[in-house]
Amino acid sequence: MASPQQTGIKFLANWIASQQLRGTELRDASTFERNLQETLDAKRKSKSLVTRIKAIWKDGDGLDFSSNDLLSLGSTGQIRTAFLGELASRPQFSLYAGGSRLLDGNYDYVEDTEQMIADFHGAEAGLIMNSGYNCNLAIYSSIPLADDVIVHDELAHKSTYDGIKLSAAKTSVAFLHNDVASLRETLQNIIDTHPKIRDGSNSVLISVESVYSVDGDICPLREMVKVSKEVCTAGNAVFIVDEAHATGIVGPKGAGLVKHLGMEKDVAIRLHTCGKALASSGGEHCFLPEASGLQSNVLLAIILGNMTVRTALLNYAHQVIYTTAMPFHAVAGMRAAYNLLSHGVLEWHQSQVQHLVKYFFQTITSKPIWPKANAMGILFIPVSEGWQDREFHAHILPVWTRQDYTWWLTFHLLLAHVSAQPVEYPSVPKGKSRIRVMFHAANKEEQVDYLADTLCNFAQEMIEIEESGENGRVPKAAQQVGALLQGSA
């Protein structure tokens, strides 16, 4: 078996090979092929081409601080067991849905599951769809009216931005991230400039996320709802909350931030996904038995609201109307996960994630190098500030270094067999790259210790390099990658 460092080197070698320019090799290729490769070369030049390279933890050598298997239901096989039990309870299930939900694809089991999930979250109704991305497209393309106004956090997920592009609403405005004062100012400007909003003829749809996917911070939802009621005195401010990263992690039994705050009646639409903490998706953590013949690339989500919202989605959302409904086995995986949630089986998993995040904060901030590295901007974690005072934490920790050092830190982690992914433009604004660290219930304290040591070792090395005054000196991990680049040239 390859050593952990060899696994990291193999990963980097494959990645480097994928970034080599291809356009000049294709002079005799078709125009279509050549133009596509030249377009891809633009990403290769910035070393940002997305590839199908497998994460190092999937070979068993690396530590998983990157995947979405947050409650470790996939890696432990717990979701597989629950899923197979759900299948066994209905052995005559069908492998196909038969059509769109509006035609032949509706059936009792999916309707019952939607209601069961809605009840768990304290909502009137729900509508299952095939991904969180499509849920956001469906919400924004079918719910807002032309004279409504959409107000959204500037760090909204790409699916929200793409959904807004499909919206009939003529106006959409961003406010500063998690900034209640900025939301107030934005709403007041809309009241002042939009008569139909001011007189209550139309609505302001305010879009936020309960946990932000690359910043790991929590929405101040209670304060935002309060501000919206103060400014929009006609009572026409409506909240849409994306709970993708809160599902299974935050709130009673993992029911989400809205449920935790008791604000179900203050939020019109919620989105919950099953491809993260609930592990109801395919890939390495697949819960489908190989011999079953069932497709494993299923990733479901649900939109929650009242019956009016559900009916509007069924009638106007193309993502519902023009696609085949989810088959039984896909919905069964979702139901199996929610059975675990609703029966409290996963409460230990949820508390373990909280424990490990707190343990990491305590460990890394007590390292002697931390104050200096933090002050120099070589290693800092925004959500670590005031961590002791928070009621709960997200599983996402963005680790920042100098922008020029982001890939060096990535290389350092990979060669130390730590899987943690860099997040760069366009997923985040230019100049805002960071490493996203994800904690899981199955991570061990000694793994968290190792992660903290690895990060601090990088910080120590970079401080020594900066203080040495040696121009052109790079860290050891970057030297190894440089050698690989020369070898592939």
Short mmCIF file of C-alpha atoms in Angstrom, two decimals:
data_model
loop_
_atom_site.label_atom_id
_atom_site.label_comp_id
_atom_site.label_asym_id
_atom_site.label_seq_id
_atom_site.Cartn_x
_atom_site.Cartn_y
_atom_site.Cartn_z
CA MET A 1 0.00 0.00 0.00
CA ALA A 2 1.26 3.49 -0.85
CA SER A 3 2.31 5.72 2.04
CA PRO A 4 0.08 8.70 2.88
CA GLN A 5 2.67 11.09 1.39
CA GLN A 6 2.90 9.00 -1.79
CA THR A 7 -0.88 9.21 -2.07
CA GLY A 8 -0.67 12.99 -1.79
CA ILE A 9 2.11 13.15 -4.39
CA LYS A 10 0.10 10.93 -6.76
CA PHE A 11 -2.92 13.18 -6.32
CA LEU A 12 -0.86 16.29 -7.04
CA ALA A 13 0.89 14.67 -10.01
CA ASN A 14 -2.47 13.80 -11.58
CA TRP A 15 -3.78 17.28 -10.89
CA ILE A 16 -0.69 18.92 -12.41
CA ALA A 17 -0.97 16.75 -15.51
CA SER A 18 -4.59 17.83 -15.94
CA GLN A 19 -3.56 21.51 -15.97
CA GLN A 20 -1.22 21.23 -18.97
CA LEU A 21 -2.32 23.32 -21.97
CA ARG A 22 -3.95 21.33 -24.77
CA GLY A 23 -5.03 23.81 -27.40
CA THR A 24 -1.71 23.85 -29.30
CA GLU A 25 -1.80 20.05 -29.60
CA LEU A 26 -5.01 20.11 -31.60
CA ARG A 27 -4.13 21.89 -34.84
CA ASP A 28 -5.60 19.02 -36.84
CA ALA A 29 -8.68 18.61 -34.65
CA SER A 30 -12.14 19.80 -35.60
CA THR A 31 -13.10 23.41 -35.00
CA PHE A 32 -15.54 22.28 -32.35
CA GLU A 33 -12.93 20.27 -30.42
CA ARG A 34 -10.19 22.90 -30.78
CA ASN A 35 -12.39 25.76 -29.60
CA LEU A 36 -13.54 23.83 -26.55
CA GLN A 37 -9.98 22.92 -25.60
CA GLU A 38 -8.81 26.52 -26.05
CA THR A 39 -11.65 27.63 -23.75
CA LEU A 40 -10.56 25.04 -21.20
CA ASP A 41 -6.97 26.25 -21.55
CA ALA A 42 -8.05 29.55 -20.01
CA LYS A 43 -8.77 27.60 -16.81
CA ARG A 44 -5.61 25.51 -17.15
CA LYS A 45 -3.49 28.67 -17.29
CA SER A 46 -4.80 29.68 -13.87
CA LYS A 47 -4.48 26.08 -12.61
CA SER A 48 -8.24 26.06 -11.95
CA LEU A 49 -9.45 23.36 -14.34
CA VAL A 50 -11.90 21.09 -12.53
CA THR A 51 -11.06 17.41 -12.97
CA ARG A 52 -12.36 14.02 -11.88
CA ILE A 53 -9.38 13.35 -9.60
CA LYS A 54 -10.41 11.34 -6.55
CA ALA A 55 -9.94 12.85 -3.08
CA ILE A 56 -7.05 11.31 -1.13
CA TRP A 57 -9.24 10.08 1.73
CA LYS A 58 -11.11 7.79 -0.65
CA ASP A 59 -8.07 5.51 -0.85
CA GLY A 60 -8.10 5.13 2.91
CA ASP A 61 -4.80 6.95 3.43
CA GLY A 62 -5.98 10.52 3.88
CA LEU A 63 -7.94 12.21 6.63
CA ASP A 64 -11.36 13.43 5.52
CA PHE A 65 -11.77 17.08 6.42
CA SER A 66 -13.49 17.91 3.15
CA SER A 67 -16.50 15.74 2.33
CA ASN A 68 -20.17 16.46 2.97
CA ASP A 69 -20.67 13.24 4.98
CA LEU A 70 -21.03 15.42 8.06
CA LEU A 71 -22.74 12.96 10.39
CA SER A 72 -20.63 10.10 8.96
CA LEU A 73 -23.74 8.15 8.01
CA GLY A 74 -22.11 7.13 4.74
CA SER A 75 -18.65 6.18 6.00
CA THR A 76 -20.05 4.11 8.88
CA GLY A 77 -22.71 2.40 6.75
CA GLN A 78 -25.49 3.58 9.05
CA ILE A 79 -27.52 5.07 6.23
CA ARG A 80 -27.06 1.90 4.16
CA THR A 81 -28.60 -0.19 6.92
CA ALA A 82 -31.52 2.19 7.34
CA PHE A 83 -32.07 2.35 3.59
CA LEU A 84 -32.06 -1.41 3.10
CA GLY A 85 -34.54 -1.70 5.96
CA GLU A 86 -36.81 0.80 4.24
CA LEU A 87 -36.60 -1.19 1.00
CA ALA A 88 -37.29 -4.46 2.81
CA SER A 89 -40.47 -3.02 4.31
CA ARG A 90 -41.86 -2.58 0.79
CA PRO A 91 -40.33 -5.40 -1.28
CA GLN A 92 -42.66 -4.89 -4.26
CA PHE A 93 -41.42 -1.37 -4.98
CA SER A 94 -41.04 -0.14 -8.54
CA LEU A 95 -37.74 1.01 -10.05
CA TYR A 96 -39.35 3.78 -12.06
CA ALA A 97 -41.74 6.66 -11.39
CA GLY A 98 -43.56 6.59 -14.72
CA GLY A 99 -43.50 10.29 -15.61
CA SER A 100 -43.62 13.82 -14.29
CA ARG A 101 -45.23 14.51 -10.90
CA LEU A 102 -48.00 16.26 -12.83
CA LEU A 103 -48.73 13.25 -15.03
CA ASP A 104 -48.04 9.61 -14.16
CA GLY A 105 -45.14 10.09 -11.74
CA ASN A 106 -47.01 10.85 -8.53
CA TYR A 107 -47.55 8.09 -5.96
CA ASP A 108 -48.60 7.73 -2.32
CA TYR A 109 -45.15 6.98 -0.92
CA VAL A 110 -43.58 10.22 -2.14
CA GLU A 111 -46.60 12.23 -0.95
CA ASP A 112 -46.43 10.57 2.49
CA THR A 113 -42.67 11.21 2.71
CA GLU A 114 -43.11 14.87 1.83
CA GLN A 115 -45.68 15.29 4.58
CA MET A 116 -43.56 13.37 7.08
CA ILE A 117 -40.58 15.66 6.40
CA ALA A 118 -42.76 18.79 6.49
CA ASP A 119 -44.15 17.72 9.87
CA PHE A 120 -40.62 17.14 11.20
CA HIS A 121 -39.60 20.68 10.27
CA GLY A 122 -42.87 22.25 11.41
CA ALA A 123 -44.08 23.20 7.93
CA GLU A 124 -47.49 22.78 6.33
CA ALA A 125 -46.31 21.11 3.12
CA GLY A 126 -43.26 20.02 1.18
CA LEU A 127 -42.20 19.22 -2.37
CA ILE A 128 -39.29 16.85 -3.04
CA MET A 129 -36.98 17.62 -5.95
CA ASN A 130 -33.85 16.03 -7.33
CA SER A 131 -31.29 18.53 -5.99
CA GLY A 132 -30.86 21.63 -3.88
CA TYR A 133 -29.65 23.49 -6.96
CA ASN A 134 -32.86 22.75 -8.84
CA CYS A 135 -34.88 23.68 -5.76
CA ASN A 136 -33.45 27.19 -5.84
CA LEU A 137 -34.04 27.46 -9.57
CA ALA A 138 -37.64 26.37 -9.00
CA ILE A 139 -38.25 28.79 -6.11
CA TYR A 140 -36.97 31.91 -7.83
CA SER A 141 -38.28 31.12 -11.30
CA SER A 142 -41.84 30.48 -10.11
CA ILE A 143 -42.58 32.38 -6.88
CA PRO A 144 -41.56 36.07 -7.30
CA LEU A 145 -43.87 38.27 -9.38
CA ALA A 146 -42.75 40.98 -11.78
CA ASP A 147 -43.21 43.85 -9.32
CA ASP A 148 -41.87 41.96 -6.33
CA VAL A 149 -38.32 42.75 -5.23
CA ILE A 150 -35.74 40.13 -4.28
CA VAL A 151 -33.25 41.10 -1.58
CA HIS A 152 -30.43 38.65 -0.94
CA ASP A 153 -27.24 38.26 1.02
CA GLU A 154 -24.25 39.11 -1.17
CA LEU A 155 -22.71 35.68 -0.42
CA ALA A 156 -25.76 33.73 -1.56
CA HIS A 157 -25.10 30.36 -3.17
CA LYS A 158 -24.58 30.24 -6.93
CA SER A 159 -27.88 28.40 -7.31
CA THR A 160 -29.66 31.38 -5.74
CA TYR A 161 -28.02 33.77 -8.17
CA ASP A 162 -28.89 31.49 -11.08
CA GLY A 163 -32.46 31.20 -9.85
CA ILE A 164 -32.80 34.98 -9.58
CA LYS A 165 -31.73 35.28 -13.23
CA LEU A 166 -34.77 33.19 -14.14
CA SER A 167 -37.12 35.22 -11.96
CA ALA A 168 -39.92 37.43 -13.24
CA ALA A 169 -38.95 40.02 -10.61
CA LYS A 170 -37.50 43.07 -12.32
CA THR A 171 -35.45 44.14 -9.31
CA SER A 172 -32.98 42.24 -7.14
CA VAL A 173 -30.61 43.83 -4.66
CA ALA A 174 -27.80 42.41 -2.53
CA PHE A 175 -27.04 43.50 1.02
CA LEU A 176 -23.74 43.09 2.88
CA HIS A 177 -23.11 39.62 4.22
CA ASN A 178 -24.94 38.88 7.49
CA ASP A 179 -25.17 42.65 8.08
CA VAL A 180 -28.46 43.59 9.72
CA ALA A 181 -27.82 47.33 9.32
CA SER A 182 -27.17 46.85 5.60
CA LEU A 183 -30.42 44.89 5.28
CA ARG A 184 -32.29 47.71 7.00
CA GLU A 185 -30.78 50.30 4.65
CA THR A 186 -31.53 48.16 1.59
CA LEU A 187 -35.16 47.62 2.61
CA GLN A 188 -35.64 51.31 3.35
CA ASN A 189 -34.30 52.24 -0.10
CA ILE A 190 -36.75 49.80 -1.67
CA ILE A 191 -39.66 51.25 0.32
CA ASP A 192 -38.64 54.74 -0.78
CA THR A 193 -38.31 53.88 -4.48
CA HIS A 194 -40.97 51.21 -5.12
CA PRO A 195 -44.56 52.44 -4.55
CA LYS A 196 -46.05 48.95 -4.89
CA ILE A 197 -43.80 47.69 -2.12
CA ARG A 198 -44.52 50.73 0.01
CA ASP A 199 -48.29 50.34 -0.24
CA GLY A 200 -48.17 46.56 0.22
CA SER A 201 -49.37 45.62 -3.27
CA ASN A 202 -46.25 43.51 -3.82
CA SER A 203 -43.72 41.69 -1.69
CA VAL A 204 -40.06 41.87 -0.78
CA LEU A 205 -38.55 38.38 -0.86
CA ILE A 206 -35.52 38.25 1.45
CA SER A 207 -33.14 35.40 0.68
CA VAL A 208 -30.63 34.15 3.26
CA GLU A 209 -28.85 30.94 4.24
CA SER A 210 -28.89 29.59 7.76
CA VAL A 211 -25.27 28.40 7.48
CA TYR A 212 -23.06 29.83 4.73
CA SER A 213 -21.28 27.14 2.79
CA VAL A 214 -17.79 28.62 2.49
CA ASP A 215 -17.74 31.03 5.45
CA GLY A 216 -19.24 28.76 8.10
CA ASP A 217 -21.08 31.60 9.82
CA ILE A 218 -24.68 31.64 10.98
CA CYS A 219 -27.40 33.98 9.73
CA PRO A 220 -28.71 36.44 12.35
CA LEU A 221 -32.21 35.47 11.29
CA ARG A 222 -34.11 36.70 14.34
CA GLU A 223 -32.60 40.18 14.04
CA MET A 224 -33.24 40.28 10.29
CA VAL A 225 -36.90 39.35 10.66
CA LYS A 226 -37.30 42.04 13.31
CA VAL A 227 -35.78 44.68 11.00
CA SER A 228 -37.96 43.60 8.09
CA LYS A 229 -41.11 44.05 10.18
CA GLU A 230 -39.98 47.49 11.34
CA VAL A 231 -39.23 48.72 7.81
CA CYS A 232 -41.90 46.92 5.79
CA THR A 233 -44.86 48.03 7.85
CA ALA A 234 -47.35 46.63 5.32
CA GLY A 235 -46.28 43.16 6.44
CA ASN A 236 -45.10 42.24 2.95
CA ALA A 237 -41.52 41.14 3.73
CA VAL A 238 -41.17 37.41 3.04
CA PHE A 239 -38.18 35.25 4.01
CA ILE A 240 -36.68 32.41 1.99
CA VAL A 241 -34.10 30.43 4.00
CA ASP A 242 -31.70 27.94 2.44
CA GLU A 243 -30.98 25.39 5.19
CA ALA A 244 -28.76 23.09 3.13
CA HIS A 245 -25.82 23.18 5.53
CA ALA A 246 -27.99 23.30 8.66
CA THR A 247 -29.98 20.16 7.87
CA GLY A 248 -29.03 17.44 10.32
CA ILE A 249 -26.54 19.70 12.13
CA VAL A 250 -28.42 22.65 13.65
CA GLY A 251 -31.59 22.71 15.73
CA PRO A 252 -33.62 20.08 17.60
CA LYS A 253 -32.72 16.67 16.14
CA GLY A 254 -31.08 18.53 13.25
CA ALA A 255 -34.29 20.23 12.08
CA GLY A 256 -32.50 23.45 11.12
CA LEU A 257 -32.00 27.03 12.27
CA VAL A 258 -35.60 28.13 11.68
CA LYS A 259 -36.90 25.34 13.91
CA HIS A 260 -34.19 26.05 16.50
CA LEU A 261 -35.32 29.67 16.74
CA GLY A 262 -39.02 28.76 16.73
CA MET A 263 -39.53 30.97 13.66
CA GLU A 264 -41.47 28.60 11.44
CA LYS A 265 -44.28 31.13 11.07
CA ASP A 266 -41.85 33.92 10.15
CA VAL A 267 -40.34 32.12 7.16
CA ALA A 268 -42.37 31.50 4.00
CA ILE A 269 -40.05 29.07 2.22
CA ARG A 270 -37.29 26.76 3.42
CA LEU A 271 -34.95 24.52 1.48
CA HIS A 272 -33.45 21.36 3.03
CA THR A 273 -31.07 19.05 1.20
CA CYS A 274 -30.17 15.41 1.82
CA GLY A 275 -26.81 15.20 0.06
CA LYS A 276 -24.78 16.59 2.96
CA ALA A 277 -25.33 15.57 6.58
CA LEU A 278 -27.96 12.98 5.64
CA ALA A 279 -25.64 11.20 3.16
CA SER A 280 -28.51 10.44 0.77
CA SER A 281 -26.36 10.67 -2.33
CA GLY A 282 -24.11 8.52 -4.45
CA GLY A 283 -20.34 8.37 -4.78
CA GLU A 284 -17.88 6.86 -2.36
CA HIS A 285 -20.40 6.97 0.46
CA CYS A 286 -23.01 5.20 -1.65
CA PHE A 287 -25.54 3.30 0.39
CA LEU A 288 -26.89 1.21 -2.47
CA PRO A 289 -25.71 -2.40 -2.64
CA GLU A 290 -23.72 -3.08 -5.79
CA ALA A 291 -25.86 -6.07 -6.69
CA SER A 292 -29.10 -4.14 -6.43
CA GLY A 293 -28.82 -2.64 -9.90
CA LEU A 294 -30.14 0.68 -8.57
CA GLN A 295 -28.57 3.92 -9.65
CA SER A 296 -26.56 5.55 -6.88
CA ASN A 297 -26.25 9.11 -8.14
CA VAL A 298 -29.39 10.31 -6.34
CA LEU A 299 -29.34 13.58 -4.46
CA LEU A 300 -32.67 14.84 -3.20
CA ALA A 301 -33.90 18.00 -1.54
CA ILE A 302 -37.21 19.40 -0.35
CA ILE A 303 -38.89 22.81 -0.50
CA LEU A 304 -41.03 23.57 2.55
CA GLY A 305 -43.82 26.11 2.78
CA ASN A 306 -47.59 26.26 2.90
CA MET A 307 -49.95 24.66 0.39
CA THR A 308 -50.08 27.85 -1.68
CA VAL A 309 -46.31 27.74 -2.20
CA ARG A 310 -46.44 24.05 -3.07
CA THR A 311 -49.26 24.56 -5.56
CA ALA A 312 -47.43 27.48 -7.21
CA LEU A 313 -44.30 25.32 -7.62
CA LEU A 314 -46.29 22.47 -9.14
CA ASN A 315 -47.89 24.83 -11.65
CA TYR A 316 -45.04 27.18 -12.57
CA ALA A 317 -41.67 25.56 -11.80
CA HIS A 318 -40.29 24.02 -14.98
CA GLN A 319 -37.87 22.02 -12.85
CA VAL A 320 -40.92 20.13 -11.56
CA ILE A 321 -43.13 20.11 -14.62
CA TYR A 322 -40.65 18.96 -17.26
CA THR A 323 -38.74 16.21 -15.48
CA THR A 324 -39.48 12.66 -14.44
CA ALA A 325 -40.42 12.23 -10.80
CA MET A 326 -38.02 10.57 -8.36
CA PRO A 327 -38.39 6.76 -8.24
CA PHE A 328 -39.25 4.91 -5.04
CA HIS A 329 -35.69 3.89 -4.10
CA ALA A 330 -34.49 7.52 -4.27
CA VAL A 331 -37.25 8.71 -1.97
CA ALA A 332 -36.66 5.69 0.30
CA GLY A 333 -33.09 6.84 0.92
CA MET A 334 -34.37 10.26 1.92
CA ARG A 335 -37.05 8.75 4.15
CA ALA A 336 -34.54 6.43 5.81
CA ALA A 337 -32.37 9.42 6.72
CA TYR A 338 -35.32 11.35 8.12
CA ASN A 339 -36.43 8.32 10.13
CA LEU A 340 -33.02 8.43 11.83
CA LEU A 341 -33.37 12.16 12.47
CA SER A 342 -36.93 12.12 13.74
CA HIS A 343 -36.31 9.25 16.17
CA GLY A 344 -33.34 11.04 17.70
CA VAL A 345 -30.88 8.35 16.59
CA LEU A 346 -28.44 10.98 15.33
CA GLU A 347 -28.32 13.27 18.34
CA TRP A 348 -24.96 11.84 19.44
CA HIS A 349 -23.57 12.46 15.94
CA GLN A 350 -24.77 16.06 16.06
CA SER A 351 -23.25 16.66 19.50
CA GLN A 352 -19.99 15.04 18.38
CA VAL A 353 -19.63 17.52 15.51
CA GLN A 354 -20.14 20.36 18.00
CA HIS A 355 -17.57 18.84 20.36
CA LEU A 356 -14.93 18.42 17.65
CA VAL A 357 -15.32 21.99 16.36
CA LYS A 358 -14.96 23.36 19.89
CA TYR A 359 -12.01 21.04 20.50
CA PHE A 360 -10.32 22.34 17.35
CA PHE A 361 -10.85 25.97 18.33
CA GLN A 362 -9.45 25.33 21.79
CA THR A 363 -6.51 23.36 20.42
CA ILE A 364 -5.35 25.69 17.65
CA THR A 365 -5.84 28.96 19.54
CA SER A 366 -3.70 27.59 22.40
CA LYS A 367 -0.73 26.89 20.10
CA PRO A 368 2.23 29.24 20.82
CA ILE A 369 2.50 30.17 17.13
CA TRP A 370 -1.19 31.11 16.79
CA PRO A 371 -1.13 34.76 18.00
CA LYS A 372 1.79 35.68 15.76
CA ALA A 373 0.52 33.78 12.72
CA ASN A 374 -2.90 35.33 13.18
CA ALA A 375 -1.51 38.86 13.54
CA MET A 376 0.68 38.43 10.44
CA GLY A 377 -2.23 37.13 8.34
CA ILE A 378 -0.42 33.84 7.70
CA LEU A 379 -3.04 31.74 9.46
CA PHE A 380 -6.40 32.93 10.66
CA ILE A 381 -9.91 31.52 10.98
CA PRO A 382 -12.62 34.23 11.16
CA VAL A 383 -15.19 32.02 12.92
CA SER A 384 -12.69 31.27 15.72
CA GLU A 385 -13.15 34.77 17.11
CA GLY A 386 -15.40 34.62 20.16
CA TRP A 387 -16.07 30.92 19.68
CA GLN A 388 -16.54 30.35 23.41
CA ASP A 389 -19.58 32.65 23.46
CA ARG A 390 -21.59 30.92 20.72
CA GLU A 391 -24.53 28.68 21.45
CA PHE A 392 -23.59 26.31 18.63
CA HIS A 393 -21.17 26.08 15.72
CA ALA A 394 -21.30 25.13 12.09
CA HIS A 395 -19.21 22.25 10.81
CA ILE A 396 -17.50 24.52 8.26
CA LEU A 397 -14.28 26.34 9.14
CA PRO A 398 -12.70 28.62 6.53
CA VAL A 399 -8.92 28.70 7.01
CA TRP A 400 -7.30 31.82 5.58
CA THR A 401 -3.72 32.59 4.74
CA ARG A 402 -2.16 35.24 2.52
CA GLN A 403 -3.73 34.96 -0.94
CA ASP A 404 -0.34 34.10 -2.48
CA TYR A 405 -0.01 31.25 0.02
CA THR A 406 -3.39 29.55 -0.46
CA TRP A 407 -2.12 26.91 -2.86
CA TRP A 408 1.05 26.43 -0.82
CA LEU A 409 -1.12 25.64 2.19
CA THR A 410 -3.20 23.28 0.03
CA PHE A 411 -0.04 21.44 -1.05
CA HIS A 412 1.18 21.31 2.55
CA LEU A 413 -2.08 19.72 3.71
CA LEU A 414 -2.22 17.21 0.86
CA LEU A 415 1.34 16.03 1.42
CA ALA A 416 0.46 15.63 5.11
CA HIS A 417 -2.46 13.40 3.93
CA VAL A 418 -5.12 15.93 5.04
CA SER A 419 -7.99 16.34 2.57
CA ALA A 420 -9.28 19.94 2.76
CA GLN A 421 -10.29 21.82 -0.35
CA PRO A 422 -9.30 25.31 -1.54
CA VAL A 423 -12.22 27.55 -2.50
CA GLU A 424 -11.43 30.14 -5.14
CA TYR A 425 -13.06 32.52 -7.60
CA PRO A 426 -15.76 32.28 -8.94
CA SER A 427 -17.08 30.37 -5.91
CA VAL A 428 -15.87 33.29 -3.80
CA PRO A 429 -14.98 36.86 -4.83
CA LYS A 430 -11.55 37.50 -6.32
CA GLY A 431 -8.94 37.90 -3.61
CA LYS A 432 -11.01 35.94 -1.08
CA SER A 433 -9.62 32.42 -1.52
CA ARG A 434 -9.52 30.17 1.51
CA ILE A 435 -9.28 26.50 2.53
CA ARG A 436 -12.58 25.00 3.62
CA VAL A 437 -12.29 22.51 6.49
CA MET A 438 -15.30 20.30 7.21
CA PHE A 439 -15.78 18.37 10.45
CA HIS A 440 -17.53 15.02 10.70
CA ALA A 441 -18.94 12.96 13.53
CA ALA A 442 -16.45 10.15 12.82
CA ASN A 443 -13.37 12.38 13.04
CA LYS A 444 -11.27 11.63 16.12
CA GLU A 445 -9.69 14.05 18.58
CA GLU A 446 -6.23 12.83 17.54
CA GLN A 447 -7.10 13.65 13.91
CA VAL A 448 -8.14 17.14 14.99
CA ASP A 449 -4.85 17.48 16.91
CA TYR A 450 -2.98 16.45 13.77
CA LEU A 451 -4.92 18.97 11.65
CA ALA A 452 -4.10 21.78 14.08
CA ASP A 453 -0.43 20.75 14.20
CA THR A 454 -0.25 20.58 10.40
CA LEU A 455 -1.71 24.06 9.99
CA CYS A 456 0.60 25.50 12.63
CA ASN A 457 3.64 23.80 11.09
CA PHE A 458 2.85 25.59 7.84
CA ALA A 459 2.48 28.89 9.70
CA GLN A 460 5.84 28.35 11.46
CA GLU A 461 7.58 27.60 8.16
CA MET A 462 6.12 30.66 6.45
CA ILE A 463 7.03 32.94 9.35
CA GLU A 464 10.62 31.66 9.19
CA ILE A 465 10.71 32.25 5.43
CA GLU A 466 9.37 35.79 5.75
CA GLU A 467 11.72 36.67 8.58
CA SER A 468 14.73 35.19 6.77
CA GLY A 469 14.54 37.84 4.07
CA GLU A 470 15.53 35.27 1.43
CA ASN A 471 13.90 36.29 -1.84
CA GLY A 472 12.37 33.45 -3.84
CA ARG A 473 12.41 30.93 -1.00
CA VAL A 474 9.32 28.72 -0.99
CA PRO A 475 8.05 26.14 1.52
CA LYS A 476 9.02 22.49 1.24
CA ALA A 477 5.62 21.33 -0.04
CA ALA A 478 5.74 23.90 -2.83
CA GLN A 479 9.26 22.74 -3.70
CA GLN A 480 7.97 19.19 -4.13
CA VAL A 481 5.15 20.37 -6.35
CA GLY A 482 7.61 22.47 -8.35
CA ALA A 483 9.68 19.37 -8.99
CA LEU A 484 6.56 17.56 -10.17
CA LEU A 485 5.74 20.44 -12.52
CA GLN A 486 9.24 20.35 -14.02
CA GLY A 487 8.95 16.60 -14.47
CA SER A 488 5.65 16.97 -16.36
CA ALA A 489 6.86 19.76 -18.63
#
